[in-house]
Amino acid sequence: MNEIQQFGMRPDEKIFDGVRINYSEYALSLIREATKSGYIDDAEEAELKNKIFNGLAMVIDEYTEGKSTSVSNEKANDLLSSYLYNIDAYLISLKDPMKAFCELRDKTVTYLYDEGGVALKHVMTDCTALLFMNKKNRLPGGSELYNRALDEDIRAFTRAYNIRFGAHRNPVVPRYKTALSPRSSGVVRIKKYLTNLLAENLFCRCYDSDEVKTVIAFEVLRAQDMESAVGNLYVPLLRCAVICQFLMPGVPHVLLSEDDVINAEGLLDEYSPDEMKTVLMAAFTRLPEENREYHKKVFENEVSGIIHAVKFKTLRTLLAYLPKNAGGAANN
Amino acid sequence: MPNYLAVFQNNMLATAQNRYVAKELMELSDKTEEYGIVLSGRDCQEIAEFRAAALAENERIEVGVGAVKRIIEEFCDSGYVNQNNFKETVEGLLECFYTIKSETDDKVSDDEAIEFLKYLFETEAGGDINKLYDSEAFDIFINGQGNGRSVRTEKNGKDREQEL
């Protein structure tokens, strides 16, 4: 990834006495911290803010095609959000808060806005590449929402997305949800979404495609039985993979039998909640290492649910499995 | 969506903005003086402050000097304005101008709004801002271009309140 492609992530740089910068309001945060640290005084802060705000005149002029010098407060805030999003994109792409602050102070707002647009176009390009990778690694069968996300929603987003006047907006939100929801907005959100989705898809690709297909089919059927929408497909697979590692360390399976689930529930129930968490996390460490941090975050969210389910003998509601006599990991 | 406007709209920035607008208006003195109208520093400052208030009242944002400059340039040659009434006329026109912009949801461009105001000012209103604002032509212009809200109804409501 080049430096612009990194946009949207949170590098660990610190600025002005190690104060952390708010990356969702990068330019404003830089100004705030520069003032707090005494790097600039109140008058310079006001001057910088004035410079940024005056740039809104250029945006309004461009947006109204020169027909109006004023807009409603609502529209002004919308345009201001997009304009700041662009400027932030450029400043973050510099990957150095001090350098970013100097650029903010020394360069014209037109330059900052335009360079932000260039940075965002690179992010759009990354999204195209990520979409391609996701399609290449798509889950066998998938679900309606999953397939629509890959085949329709992302394309609809890129068609409707307006870098200049709506960079901060999400004109289309993918209907399929990843296990961890991106918290940002605009195209950066889509990039994070596609990055998360790829981590999920690649995880699933580590396992036998027939087993994955069966787990997915089970989830689809269960959703139909419960008359609910099919949720995320990777999370049940992750749960099953961990339980398989608990039962059979080192054997890469995701498909459990009903007996496997009953056995797992019985064995886990021997432990206290804290011990159970340790045992489950130990099983987790035996999963494929790629995108480990992402899977760890997801699984940490899942652990308490699994512990609760074991205690209340409802583990089977969290796992996909083959009914009795239909085979499973223990039979392989 | 965060309210970024609030970050930029504080007293210090508002004062700086008004000072900037007043300074820009002072530069129109040469033109207005051709028609016997002298814009003092105080006049310009008051117009700038009135403009800010009119924008706030109409829930609008205008960065830079904006329409007020065009209004002064366009109306200083009118036979109905003079040294005594020019400042008040500009202020009244600003109110009308931002009303048009807001009520029509920006469907009317600045040029169209100013052209229309000039026409009405010179004809039906005969240089009287109140007459202009209360005229049927003003309402028709807004309702014809805008979002269907009836200015006339609102005005009638006000009139009725006054009568009561």
mmCIF file of C-alpha atoms in Angstrom, chain A residues 126-132 134 149-150 154 174 178 182 188-201:
data_model
loop_
_atom_site.group_PDB
_atom_site.id
_atom_site.type_symbol
_atom_site.label_atom_id
_atom_site.label_comp_id
_atom_site.label_asym_id
_atom_site.label_seq_id
_atom_site.Cartn_x
_atom_site.Cartn_y
_atom_site.Cartn_z
ATOM 1 C CA ASP A 126 -8.282 0.769 -3.493
ATOM 2 C CA CYS A 127 -11.965 -0.027 -3.102
ATOM 3 C CA THR A 128 -12.118 -1.333 -6.663
ATOM 4 C CA ALA A 129 -9.123 -3.576 -5.990
ATOM 5 C CA LEU A 130 -10.627 -4.777 -2.708
ATOM 6 C CA LEU A 131 -13.955 -5.494 -4.370
ATOM 7 C CA PHE A 132 -12.146 -7.584 -6.980
ATOM 8 C CA ASN A 134 -13.513 -10.083 -2.364
ATOM 9 C CA ALA A 149 -23.376 -6.430 -1.380
ATOM 10 C CA LEU A 150 -20.671 -7.776 -3.672
ATOM 11 C CA ILE A 154 -20.510 -1.371 -3.767
ATOM 12 C CA PRO A 174 -24.056 -2.383 1.886
ATOM 13 C CA THR A 178 -19.457 -7.456 8.451
ATOM 14 C CA PRO A 182 -16.590 0.415 10.204
ATOM 15 C CA VAL A 188 -13.114 5.441 3.838
ATOM 16 C CA ARG A 189 -15.973 3.550 5.446
ATOM 17 C CA ILE A 190 -16.426 1.495 2.273
ATOM 18 C CA LYS A 191 -12.711 0.756 2.146
ATOM 19 C CA LYS A 192 -12.771 -0.421 5.753
ATOM 20 C CA TYR A 193 -15.905 -2.453 5.040
ATOM 21 C CA LEU A 194 -14.245 -4.170 2.077
ATOM 22 C CA THR A 195 -11.073 -4.745 4.100
ATOM 23 C CA ASN A 196 -13.108 -6.386 6.870
ATOM 24 C CA LEU A 197 -15.076 -8.427 4.355
ATOM 25 C CA LEU A 198 -11.876 -9.638 2.728
ATOM 26 C CA ALA A 199 -10.512 -10.732 6.100
ATOM 27 C CA GLU A 200 -13.734 -12.680 6.658
ATOM 28 C CA ASN A 201 -13.732 -14.201 3.170
#
